[in-house]
Coordinates of N, CA and C in Angstrom, one line a residue:
X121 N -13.4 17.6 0.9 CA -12.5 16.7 1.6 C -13.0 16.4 2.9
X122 N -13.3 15.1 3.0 CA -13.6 14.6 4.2 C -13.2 13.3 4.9
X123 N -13.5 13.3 6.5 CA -13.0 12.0 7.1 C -13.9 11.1 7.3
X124 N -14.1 10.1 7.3 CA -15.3 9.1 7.9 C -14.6 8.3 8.2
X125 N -15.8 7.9 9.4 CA -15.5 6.0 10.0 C -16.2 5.2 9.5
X126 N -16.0 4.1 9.5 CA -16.5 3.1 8.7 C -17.1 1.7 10.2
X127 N -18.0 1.6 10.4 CA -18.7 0.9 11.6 C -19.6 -0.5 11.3
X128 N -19.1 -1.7 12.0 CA -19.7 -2.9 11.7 C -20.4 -3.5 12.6
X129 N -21.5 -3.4 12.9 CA -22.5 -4.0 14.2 C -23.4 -5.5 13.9
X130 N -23.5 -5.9 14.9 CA -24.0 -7.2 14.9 C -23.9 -7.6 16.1
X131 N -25.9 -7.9 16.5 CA -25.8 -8.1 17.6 C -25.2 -6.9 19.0
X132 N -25.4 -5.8 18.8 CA -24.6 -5.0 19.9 C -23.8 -5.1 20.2
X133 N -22.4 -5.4 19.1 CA -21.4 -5.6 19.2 C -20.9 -4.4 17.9
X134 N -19.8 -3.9 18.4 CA -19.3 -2.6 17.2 C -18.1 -3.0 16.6
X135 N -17.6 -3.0 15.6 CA -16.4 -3.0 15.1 C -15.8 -1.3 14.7
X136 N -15.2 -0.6 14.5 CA -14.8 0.4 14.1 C -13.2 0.9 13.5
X137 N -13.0 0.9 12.4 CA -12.4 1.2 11.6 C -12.1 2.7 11.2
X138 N -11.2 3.5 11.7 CA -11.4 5.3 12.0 C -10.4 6.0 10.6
X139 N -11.1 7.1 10.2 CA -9.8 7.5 9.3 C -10.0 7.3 7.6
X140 N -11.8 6.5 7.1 CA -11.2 6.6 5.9 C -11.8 7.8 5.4
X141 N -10.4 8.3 4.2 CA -10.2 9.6 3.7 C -10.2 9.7 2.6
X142 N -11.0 10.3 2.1 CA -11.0 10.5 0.3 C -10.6 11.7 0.0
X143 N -10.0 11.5 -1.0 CA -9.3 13.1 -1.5 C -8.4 12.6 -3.1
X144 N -8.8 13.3 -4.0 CA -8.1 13.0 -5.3 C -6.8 13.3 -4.9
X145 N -5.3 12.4 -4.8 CA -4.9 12.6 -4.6 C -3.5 12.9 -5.6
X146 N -2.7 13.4 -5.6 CA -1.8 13.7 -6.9 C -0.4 12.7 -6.9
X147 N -0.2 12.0 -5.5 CA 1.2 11.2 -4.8 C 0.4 9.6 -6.1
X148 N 1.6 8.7 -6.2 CA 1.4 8.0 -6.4 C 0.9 6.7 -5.5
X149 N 0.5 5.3 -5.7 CA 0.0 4.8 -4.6 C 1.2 4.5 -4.0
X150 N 1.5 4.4 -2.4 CA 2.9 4.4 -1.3 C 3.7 4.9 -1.5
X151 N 2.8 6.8 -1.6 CA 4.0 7.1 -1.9 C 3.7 7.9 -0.5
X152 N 3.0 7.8 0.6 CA 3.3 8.3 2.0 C 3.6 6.9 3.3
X153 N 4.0 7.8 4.3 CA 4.9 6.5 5.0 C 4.1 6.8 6.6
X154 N 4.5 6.3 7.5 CA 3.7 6.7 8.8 C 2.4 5.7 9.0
X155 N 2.3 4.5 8.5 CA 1.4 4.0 8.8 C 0.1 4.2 7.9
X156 N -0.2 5.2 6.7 CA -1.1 5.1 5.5 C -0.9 4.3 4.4
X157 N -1.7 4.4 3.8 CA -1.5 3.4 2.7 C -2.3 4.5 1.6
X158 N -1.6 4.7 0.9 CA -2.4 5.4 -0.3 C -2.8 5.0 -1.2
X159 N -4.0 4.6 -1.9 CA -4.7 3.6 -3.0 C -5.5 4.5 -3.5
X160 N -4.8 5.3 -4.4 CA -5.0 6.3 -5.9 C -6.4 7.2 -5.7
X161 N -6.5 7.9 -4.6 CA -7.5 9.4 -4.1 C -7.9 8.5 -3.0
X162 N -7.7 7.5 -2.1 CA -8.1 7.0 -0.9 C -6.9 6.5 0.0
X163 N -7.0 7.0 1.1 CA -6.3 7.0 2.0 C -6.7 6.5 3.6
X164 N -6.4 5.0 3.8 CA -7.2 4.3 4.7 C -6.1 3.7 5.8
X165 N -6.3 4.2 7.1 CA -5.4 4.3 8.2 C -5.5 2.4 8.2
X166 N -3.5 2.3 8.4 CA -3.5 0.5 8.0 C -4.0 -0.2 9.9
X167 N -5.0 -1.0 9.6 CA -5.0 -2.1 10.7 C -4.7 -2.8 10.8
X168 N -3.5 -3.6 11.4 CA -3.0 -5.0 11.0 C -3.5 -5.9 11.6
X169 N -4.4 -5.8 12.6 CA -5.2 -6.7 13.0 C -6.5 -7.7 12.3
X170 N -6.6 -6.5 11.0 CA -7.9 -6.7 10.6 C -7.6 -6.7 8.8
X171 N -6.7 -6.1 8.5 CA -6.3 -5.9 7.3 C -5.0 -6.7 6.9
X172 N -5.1 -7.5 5.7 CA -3.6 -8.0 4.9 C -2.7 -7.3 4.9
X173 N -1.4 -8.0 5.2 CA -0.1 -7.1 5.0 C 0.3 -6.8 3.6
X174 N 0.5 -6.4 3.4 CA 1.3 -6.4 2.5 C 3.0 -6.6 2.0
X175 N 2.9 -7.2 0.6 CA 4.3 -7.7 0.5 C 5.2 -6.1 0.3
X176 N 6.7 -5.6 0.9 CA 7.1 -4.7 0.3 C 8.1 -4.9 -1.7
X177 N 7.9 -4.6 -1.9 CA 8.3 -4.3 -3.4 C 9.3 -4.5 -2.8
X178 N 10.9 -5.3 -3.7 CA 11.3 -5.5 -4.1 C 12.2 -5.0 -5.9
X179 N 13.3 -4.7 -5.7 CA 13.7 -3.6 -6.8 C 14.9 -4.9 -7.2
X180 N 14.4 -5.3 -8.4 CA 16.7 -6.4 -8.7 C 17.5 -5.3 -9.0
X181 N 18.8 -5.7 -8.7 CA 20.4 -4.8 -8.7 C 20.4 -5.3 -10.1
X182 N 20.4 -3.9 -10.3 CA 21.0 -3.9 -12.0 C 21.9 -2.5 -12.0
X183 N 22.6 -2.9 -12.9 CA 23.4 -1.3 -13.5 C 22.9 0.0 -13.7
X184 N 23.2 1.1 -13.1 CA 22.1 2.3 -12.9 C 22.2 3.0 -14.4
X185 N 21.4 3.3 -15.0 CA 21.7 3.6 -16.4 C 22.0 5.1 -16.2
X186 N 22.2 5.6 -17.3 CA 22.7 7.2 -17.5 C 21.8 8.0 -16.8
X187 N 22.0 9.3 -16.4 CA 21.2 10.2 -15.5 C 20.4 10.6 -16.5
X188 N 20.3 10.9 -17.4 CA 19.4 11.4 -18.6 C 18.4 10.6 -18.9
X189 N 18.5 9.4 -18.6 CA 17.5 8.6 -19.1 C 17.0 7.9 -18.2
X190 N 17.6 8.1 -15.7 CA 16.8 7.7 -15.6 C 15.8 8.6 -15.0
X191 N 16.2 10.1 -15.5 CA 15.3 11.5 -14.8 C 14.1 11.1 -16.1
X192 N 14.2 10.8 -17.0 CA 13.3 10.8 -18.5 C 12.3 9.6 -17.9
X193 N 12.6 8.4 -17.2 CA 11.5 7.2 -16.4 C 11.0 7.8 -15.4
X194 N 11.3 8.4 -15.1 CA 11.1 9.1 -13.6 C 9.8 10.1 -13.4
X195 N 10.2 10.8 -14.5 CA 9.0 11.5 -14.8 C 8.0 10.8 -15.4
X196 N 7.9 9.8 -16.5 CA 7.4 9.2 -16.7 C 6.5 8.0 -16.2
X197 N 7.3 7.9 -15.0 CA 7.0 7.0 -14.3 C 5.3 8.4 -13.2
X198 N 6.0 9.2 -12.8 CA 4.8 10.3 -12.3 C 3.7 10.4 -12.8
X199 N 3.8 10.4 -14.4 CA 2.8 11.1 -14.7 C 1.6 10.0 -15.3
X200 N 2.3 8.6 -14.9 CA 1.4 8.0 -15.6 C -0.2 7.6 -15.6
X201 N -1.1 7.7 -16.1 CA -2.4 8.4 -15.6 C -2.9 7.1 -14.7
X202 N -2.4 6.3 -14.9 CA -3.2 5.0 -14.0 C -3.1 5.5 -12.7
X203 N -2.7 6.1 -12.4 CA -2.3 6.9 -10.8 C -3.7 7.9 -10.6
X204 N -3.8 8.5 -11.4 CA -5.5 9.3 -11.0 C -6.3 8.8 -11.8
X205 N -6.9 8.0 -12.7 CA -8.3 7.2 -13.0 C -9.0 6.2 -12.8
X206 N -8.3 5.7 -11.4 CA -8.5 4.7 -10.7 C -9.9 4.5 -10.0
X207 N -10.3 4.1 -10.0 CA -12.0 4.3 -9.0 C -11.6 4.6 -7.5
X208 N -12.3 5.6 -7.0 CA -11.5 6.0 -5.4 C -11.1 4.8 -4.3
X209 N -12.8 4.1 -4.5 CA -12.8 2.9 -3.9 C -11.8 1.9 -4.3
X210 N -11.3 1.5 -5.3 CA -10.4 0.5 -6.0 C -9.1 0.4 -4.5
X211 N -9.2 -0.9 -4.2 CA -8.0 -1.6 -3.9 C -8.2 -0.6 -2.4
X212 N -9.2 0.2 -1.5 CA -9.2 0.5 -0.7 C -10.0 -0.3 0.4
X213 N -10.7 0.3 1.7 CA -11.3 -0.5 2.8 C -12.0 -1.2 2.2
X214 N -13.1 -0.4 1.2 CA -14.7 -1.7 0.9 C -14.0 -2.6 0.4
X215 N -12.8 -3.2 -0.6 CA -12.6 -4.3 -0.8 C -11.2 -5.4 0.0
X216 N -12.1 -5.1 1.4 CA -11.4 -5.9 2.1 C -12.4 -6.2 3.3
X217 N -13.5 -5.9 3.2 CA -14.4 -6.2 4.2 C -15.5 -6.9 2.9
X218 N -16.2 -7.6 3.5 CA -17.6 -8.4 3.3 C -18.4 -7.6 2.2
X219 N -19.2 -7.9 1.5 CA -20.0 -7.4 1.1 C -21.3 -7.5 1.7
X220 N -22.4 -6.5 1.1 CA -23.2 -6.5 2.2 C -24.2 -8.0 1.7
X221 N -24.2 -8.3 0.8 CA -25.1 -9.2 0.2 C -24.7 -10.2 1.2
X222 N -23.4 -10.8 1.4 CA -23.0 -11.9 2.4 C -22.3 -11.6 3.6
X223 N -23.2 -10.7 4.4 CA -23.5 -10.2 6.0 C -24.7 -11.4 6.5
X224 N -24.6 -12.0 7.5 CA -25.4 -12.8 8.1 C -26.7 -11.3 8.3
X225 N -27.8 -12.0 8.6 CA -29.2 -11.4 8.9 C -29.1 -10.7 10.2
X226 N -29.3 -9.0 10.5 CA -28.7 -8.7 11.7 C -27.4 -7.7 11.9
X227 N -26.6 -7.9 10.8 CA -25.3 -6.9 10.9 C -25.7 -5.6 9.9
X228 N -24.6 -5.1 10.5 CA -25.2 -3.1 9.5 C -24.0 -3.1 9.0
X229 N -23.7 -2.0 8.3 CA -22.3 -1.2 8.3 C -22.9 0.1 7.8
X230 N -22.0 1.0 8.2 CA -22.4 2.3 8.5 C -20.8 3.0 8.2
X231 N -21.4 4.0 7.4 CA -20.2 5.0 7.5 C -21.1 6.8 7.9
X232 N -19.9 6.9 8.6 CA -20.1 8.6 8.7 C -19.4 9.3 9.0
X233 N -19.4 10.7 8.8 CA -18.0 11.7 8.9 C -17.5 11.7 10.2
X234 N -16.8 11.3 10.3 CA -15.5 11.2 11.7 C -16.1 12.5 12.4
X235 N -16.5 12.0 13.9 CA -16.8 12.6 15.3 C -18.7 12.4 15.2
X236 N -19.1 11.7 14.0 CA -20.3 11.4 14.0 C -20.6 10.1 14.3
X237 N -21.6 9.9 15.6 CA -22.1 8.7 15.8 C -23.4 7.8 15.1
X238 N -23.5 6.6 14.5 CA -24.3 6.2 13.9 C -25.2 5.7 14.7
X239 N -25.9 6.8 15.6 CA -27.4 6.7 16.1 C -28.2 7.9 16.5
X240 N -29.4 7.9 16.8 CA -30.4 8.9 16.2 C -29.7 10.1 17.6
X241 N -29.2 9.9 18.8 CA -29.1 10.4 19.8 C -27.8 11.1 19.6
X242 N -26.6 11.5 18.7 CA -25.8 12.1 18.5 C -26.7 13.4 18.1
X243 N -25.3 14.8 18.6 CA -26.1 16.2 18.4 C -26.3 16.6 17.2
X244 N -25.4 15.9 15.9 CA -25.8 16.0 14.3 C -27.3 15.7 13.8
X245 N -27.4 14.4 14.3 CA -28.4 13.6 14.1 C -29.4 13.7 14.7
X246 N -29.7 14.2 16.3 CA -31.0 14.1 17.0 C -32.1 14.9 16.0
X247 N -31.9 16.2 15.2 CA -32.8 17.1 14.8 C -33.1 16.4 13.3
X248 N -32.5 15.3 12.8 CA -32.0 15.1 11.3 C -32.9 13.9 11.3
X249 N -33.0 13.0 10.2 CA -34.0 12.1 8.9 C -33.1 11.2 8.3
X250 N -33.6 11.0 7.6 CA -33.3 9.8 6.9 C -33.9 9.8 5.1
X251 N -33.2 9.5 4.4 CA -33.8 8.8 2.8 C -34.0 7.1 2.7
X252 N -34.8 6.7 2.9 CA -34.7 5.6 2.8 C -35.1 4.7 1.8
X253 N -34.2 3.1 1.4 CA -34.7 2.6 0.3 C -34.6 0.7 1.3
X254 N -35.6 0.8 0.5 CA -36.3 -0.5 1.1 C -36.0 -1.7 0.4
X255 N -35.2 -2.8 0.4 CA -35.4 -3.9 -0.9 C -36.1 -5.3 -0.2
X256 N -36.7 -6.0 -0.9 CA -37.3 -7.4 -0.6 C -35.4 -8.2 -0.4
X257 N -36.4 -10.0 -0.3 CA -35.2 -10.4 0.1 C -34.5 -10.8 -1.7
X258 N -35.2 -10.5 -3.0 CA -35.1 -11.2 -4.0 C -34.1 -9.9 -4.5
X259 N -34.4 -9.3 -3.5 CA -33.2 -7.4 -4.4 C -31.8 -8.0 -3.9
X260 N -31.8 -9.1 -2.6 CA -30.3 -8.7 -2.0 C -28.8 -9.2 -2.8
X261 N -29.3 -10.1 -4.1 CA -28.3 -10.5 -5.2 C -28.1 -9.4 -5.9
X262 N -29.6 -9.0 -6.2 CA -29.7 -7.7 -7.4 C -28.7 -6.4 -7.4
X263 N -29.6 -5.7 -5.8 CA -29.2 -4.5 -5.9 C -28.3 -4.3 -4.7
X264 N -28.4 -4.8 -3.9 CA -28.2 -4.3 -2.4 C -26.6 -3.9 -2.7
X265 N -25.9 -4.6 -2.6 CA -24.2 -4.0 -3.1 C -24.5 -3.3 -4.4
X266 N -24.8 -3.0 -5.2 CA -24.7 -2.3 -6.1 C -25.5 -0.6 -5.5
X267 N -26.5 -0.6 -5.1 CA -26.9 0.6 -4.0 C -25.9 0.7 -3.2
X268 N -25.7 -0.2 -2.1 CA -24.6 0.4 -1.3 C -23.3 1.3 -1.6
X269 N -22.6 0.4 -2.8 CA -21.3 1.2 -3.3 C -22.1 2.8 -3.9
X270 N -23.5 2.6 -4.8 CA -23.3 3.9 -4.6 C -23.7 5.0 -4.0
X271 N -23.8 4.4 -2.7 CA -24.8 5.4 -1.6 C -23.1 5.8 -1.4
X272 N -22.6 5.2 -0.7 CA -20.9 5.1 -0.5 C -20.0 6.2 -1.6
X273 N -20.2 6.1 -2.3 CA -19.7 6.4 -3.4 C -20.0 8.7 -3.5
X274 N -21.6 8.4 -3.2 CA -22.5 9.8 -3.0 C -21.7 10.4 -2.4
X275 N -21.3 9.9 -0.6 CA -20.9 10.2 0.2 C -19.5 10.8 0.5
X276 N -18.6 9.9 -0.4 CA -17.2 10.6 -0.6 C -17.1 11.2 -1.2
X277 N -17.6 11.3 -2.6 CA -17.6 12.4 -3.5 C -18.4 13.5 -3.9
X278 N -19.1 13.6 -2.1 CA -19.8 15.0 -2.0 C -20.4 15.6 -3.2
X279 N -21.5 14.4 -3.4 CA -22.2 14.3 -5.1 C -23.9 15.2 -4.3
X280 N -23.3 16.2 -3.4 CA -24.5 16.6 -3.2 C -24.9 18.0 -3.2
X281 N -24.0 18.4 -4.3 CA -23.3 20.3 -4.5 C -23.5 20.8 -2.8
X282 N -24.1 22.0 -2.8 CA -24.3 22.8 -1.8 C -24.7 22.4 -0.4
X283 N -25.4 21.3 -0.6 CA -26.3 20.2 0.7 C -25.2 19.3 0.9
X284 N -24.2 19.0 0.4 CA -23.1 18.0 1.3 C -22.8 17.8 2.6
X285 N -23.0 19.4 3.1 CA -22.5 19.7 4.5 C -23.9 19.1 5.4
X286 N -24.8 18.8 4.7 CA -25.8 18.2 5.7 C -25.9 16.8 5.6
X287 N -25.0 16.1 5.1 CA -25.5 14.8 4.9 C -24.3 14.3 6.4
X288 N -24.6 13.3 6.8 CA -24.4 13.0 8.1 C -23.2 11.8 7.7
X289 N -24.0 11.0 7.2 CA -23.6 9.2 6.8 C -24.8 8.3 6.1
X290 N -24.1 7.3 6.4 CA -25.1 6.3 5.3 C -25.0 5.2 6.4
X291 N -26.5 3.9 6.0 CA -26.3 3.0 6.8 C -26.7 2.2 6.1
X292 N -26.5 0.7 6.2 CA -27.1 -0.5 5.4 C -28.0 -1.7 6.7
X293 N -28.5 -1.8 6.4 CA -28.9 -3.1 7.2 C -29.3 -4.1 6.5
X294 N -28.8 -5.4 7.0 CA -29.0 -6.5 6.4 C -30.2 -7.3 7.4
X295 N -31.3 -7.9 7.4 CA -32.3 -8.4 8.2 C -33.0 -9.7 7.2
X296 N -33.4 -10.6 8.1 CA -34.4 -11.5 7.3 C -35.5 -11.3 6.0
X297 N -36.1 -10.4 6.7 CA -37.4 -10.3 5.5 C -37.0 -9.2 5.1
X298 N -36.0 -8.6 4.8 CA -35.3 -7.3 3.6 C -34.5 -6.3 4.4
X299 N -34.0 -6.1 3.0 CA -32.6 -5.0 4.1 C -33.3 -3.7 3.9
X300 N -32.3 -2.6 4.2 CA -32.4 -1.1 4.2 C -31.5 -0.3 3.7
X301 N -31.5 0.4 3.3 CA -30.0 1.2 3.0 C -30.6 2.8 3.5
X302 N -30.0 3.6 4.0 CA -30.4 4.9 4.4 C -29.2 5.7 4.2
X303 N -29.5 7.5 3.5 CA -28.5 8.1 3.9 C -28.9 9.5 4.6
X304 N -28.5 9.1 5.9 CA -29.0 10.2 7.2 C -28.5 11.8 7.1
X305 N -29.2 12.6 7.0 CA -29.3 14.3 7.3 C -29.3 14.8 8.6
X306 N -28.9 16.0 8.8 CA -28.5 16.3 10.3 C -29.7 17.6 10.4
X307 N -30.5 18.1 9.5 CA -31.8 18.9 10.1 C -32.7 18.2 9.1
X308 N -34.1 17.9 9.3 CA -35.2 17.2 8.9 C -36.3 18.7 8.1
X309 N -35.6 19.6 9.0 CA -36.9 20.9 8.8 C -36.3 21.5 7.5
X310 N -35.2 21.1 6.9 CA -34.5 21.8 6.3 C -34.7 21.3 4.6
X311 N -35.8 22.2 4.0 CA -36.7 21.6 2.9 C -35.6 21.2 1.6
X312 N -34.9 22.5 1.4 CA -34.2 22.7 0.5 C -33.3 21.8 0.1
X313 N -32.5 21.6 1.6 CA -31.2 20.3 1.4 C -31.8 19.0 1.7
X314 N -33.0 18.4 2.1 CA -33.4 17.2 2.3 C -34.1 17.1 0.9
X315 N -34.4 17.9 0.0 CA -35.4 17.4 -1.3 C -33.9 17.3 -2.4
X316 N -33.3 18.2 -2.5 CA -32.1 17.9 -3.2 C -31.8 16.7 -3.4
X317 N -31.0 16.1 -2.0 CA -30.2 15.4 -1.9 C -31.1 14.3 -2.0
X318 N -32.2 14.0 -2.3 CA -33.2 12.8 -2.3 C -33.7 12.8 -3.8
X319 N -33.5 13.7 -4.5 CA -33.6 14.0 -6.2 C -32.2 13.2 -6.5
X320 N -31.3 14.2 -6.2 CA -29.8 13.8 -6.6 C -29.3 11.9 -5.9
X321 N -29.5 11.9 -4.9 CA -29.7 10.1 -4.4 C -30.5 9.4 -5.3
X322 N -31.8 9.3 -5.7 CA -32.8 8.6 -6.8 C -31.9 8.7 -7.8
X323 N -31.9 9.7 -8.3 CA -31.0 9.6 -9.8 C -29.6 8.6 -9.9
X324 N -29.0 9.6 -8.8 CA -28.0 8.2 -8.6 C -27.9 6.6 -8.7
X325 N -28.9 6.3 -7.9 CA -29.5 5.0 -7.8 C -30.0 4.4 -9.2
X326 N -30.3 5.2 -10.0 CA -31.1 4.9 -11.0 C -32.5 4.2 -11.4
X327 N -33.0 4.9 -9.8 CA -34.7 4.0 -9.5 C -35.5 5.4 -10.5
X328 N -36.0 4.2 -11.0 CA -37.3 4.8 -12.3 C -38.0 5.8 -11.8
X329 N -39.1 6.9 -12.3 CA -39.8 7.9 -12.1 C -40.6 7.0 -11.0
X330 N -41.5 5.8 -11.2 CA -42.2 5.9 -10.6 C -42.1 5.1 -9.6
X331 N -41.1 4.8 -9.2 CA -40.4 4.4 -7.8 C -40.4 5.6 -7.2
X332 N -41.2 5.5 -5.7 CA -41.2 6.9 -5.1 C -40.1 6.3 -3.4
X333 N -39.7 7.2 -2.7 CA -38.5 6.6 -2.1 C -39.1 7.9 -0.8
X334 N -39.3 7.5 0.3 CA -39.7 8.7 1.4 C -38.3 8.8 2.6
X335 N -38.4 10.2 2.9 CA -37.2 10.8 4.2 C -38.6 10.4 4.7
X336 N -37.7 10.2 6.3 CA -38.6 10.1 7.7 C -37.9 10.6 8.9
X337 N -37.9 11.8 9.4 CA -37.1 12.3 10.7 C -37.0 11.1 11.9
X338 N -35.7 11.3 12.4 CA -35.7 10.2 13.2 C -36.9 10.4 14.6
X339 N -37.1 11.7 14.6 CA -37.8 11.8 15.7 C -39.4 10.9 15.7
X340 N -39.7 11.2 14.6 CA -41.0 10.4 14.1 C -40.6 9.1 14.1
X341 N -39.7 8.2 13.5 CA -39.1 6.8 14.0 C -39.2 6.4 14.9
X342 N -38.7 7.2 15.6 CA -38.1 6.9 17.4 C -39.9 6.9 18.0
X343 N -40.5 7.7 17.6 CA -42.1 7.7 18.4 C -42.9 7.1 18.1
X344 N -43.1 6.1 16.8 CA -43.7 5.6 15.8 C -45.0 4.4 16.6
X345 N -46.4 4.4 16.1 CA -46.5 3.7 17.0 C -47.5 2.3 16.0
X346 N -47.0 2.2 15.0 CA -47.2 1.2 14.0 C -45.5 0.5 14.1
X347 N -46.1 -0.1 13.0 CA -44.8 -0.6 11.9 C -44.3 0.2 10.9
X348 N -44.7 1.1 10.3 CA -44.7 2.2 9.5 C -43.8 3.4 10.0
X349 N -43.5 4.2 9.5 CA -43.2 5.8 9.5 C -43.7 6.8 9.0
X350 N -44.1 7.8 9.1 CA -45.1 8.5 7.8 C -44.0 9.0 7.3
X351 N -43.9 9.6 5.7 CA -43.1 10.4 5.2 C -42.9 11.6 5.7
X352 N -41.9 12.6 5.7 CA -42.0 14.3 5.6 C -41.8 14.1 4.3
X353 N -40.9 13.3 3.5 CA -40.7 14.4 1.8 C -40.8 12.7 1.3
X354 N -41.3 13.4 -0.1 CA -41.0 12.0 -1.0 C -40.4 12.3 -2.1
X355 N -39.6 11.5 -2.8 CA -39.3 12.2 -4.8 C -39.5 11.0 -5.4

């Protein structure tokens, strides 16, 4: 169970969105008050600035039927499975923001666990790397939203057994001559959870054997004195 922010840059300019929460959740969707919105294991603090209102439901006056039969809907109304087989994502933040395919050249979006900053200079991240996947500009119809949702997807549902606790966040960038998608780790030295979670990410992805995909510490980034990065790990 975890919290992330969800971050929209362009240009040096930040957008931030605090609070989204994944958790299978057992309540039905509104069935909490205080300003949440619950959308069937996601739970995304409401912005009215930036997010649609919503219409409230409406009930018509009718004749209350017998107690017996309306404890018998009632329950039935609980248990009905549409309430937990929902996709986490379904009807939550990602489908109310952009996709990344139609982001002007230039903007990111970034998610990472709440109190984590999406840059190499935060105390998670200064010692930590990166997995990165590279697409041309001919992938950004193909793949790029379909990778994103499931880098996104990795990330909430802590699809990383024992190495979860090391993954940081994920980033996207959208740029002219090809985007990026990265999902950032918080130690680089740390063989065990950076090769895992770069097996378990590939697979995910569903890039072929011989698609090779390299981690690169940020510290090597940040000093780099090509256009390149060397790898530390490849799968």
């Amino acid at each position: 169970m975890s919290y992330f922010s969800f971050t929209y840059s362009l240009a040096g300019t930040t957008q931030k969105s605090e609070g989204l929460y994944v958790n299978q959740s057992t309540e039905p969707p509104g069935a909490r008050a205080g300003g949440n919105r619950v959308d069937r294991g996601a739970v995304v603090r409401s912005d009215r600035s930036k997010m649609a209102t919503v219409e409230p439901e409406t009930t018509p006056t009718t004749n209350p039927p017998p107690a017996e039969e309306e404890k018998t809907e009632s329950s039935q109304e609980v248990a009905n499975p549409e309430h937990y087989i929902k996709h986490p994502l379904q009807n939550s933040l990602y489908n109310h923001i952009q996709l990344s395919s139609n982001l002007m050249p230039g903007c990111d979006y970034s998610l990472f666990k709440d109190g984590i900053e999406p840059m190499w200079e935060d105390e998670k991240n200064k010692r930590g790397g990166r997995w990165l996947i590279t697409l041309n500009k001919q992938q950004r119809r193909s793949d790029l939203d379909r990778f994103w949702l499931e880098t996104l997807l990795c990330l909430i549902g802590e699809s990383f057994d024992d190495y979860s606790d090391d993954v940081c966040g994920a980033v996207v960038n959208v740029r002219a001559k090809g985007d990026k998608i990265a999902i950032w780790t918080t130690e680089c030295e740390n063989r065990d959870a950076v090769t895992h979670i770069g097996r378990v990410y590939k697979e995910r992805l569903g890039l072929p054997p011989k698609i090779v995909i390299g981690y690169q510490s940020h510290a090597d980034t940040a000093t780099k004195s090509g256009s390149t990065t060397k790898n530390r790990f490849v799968v």
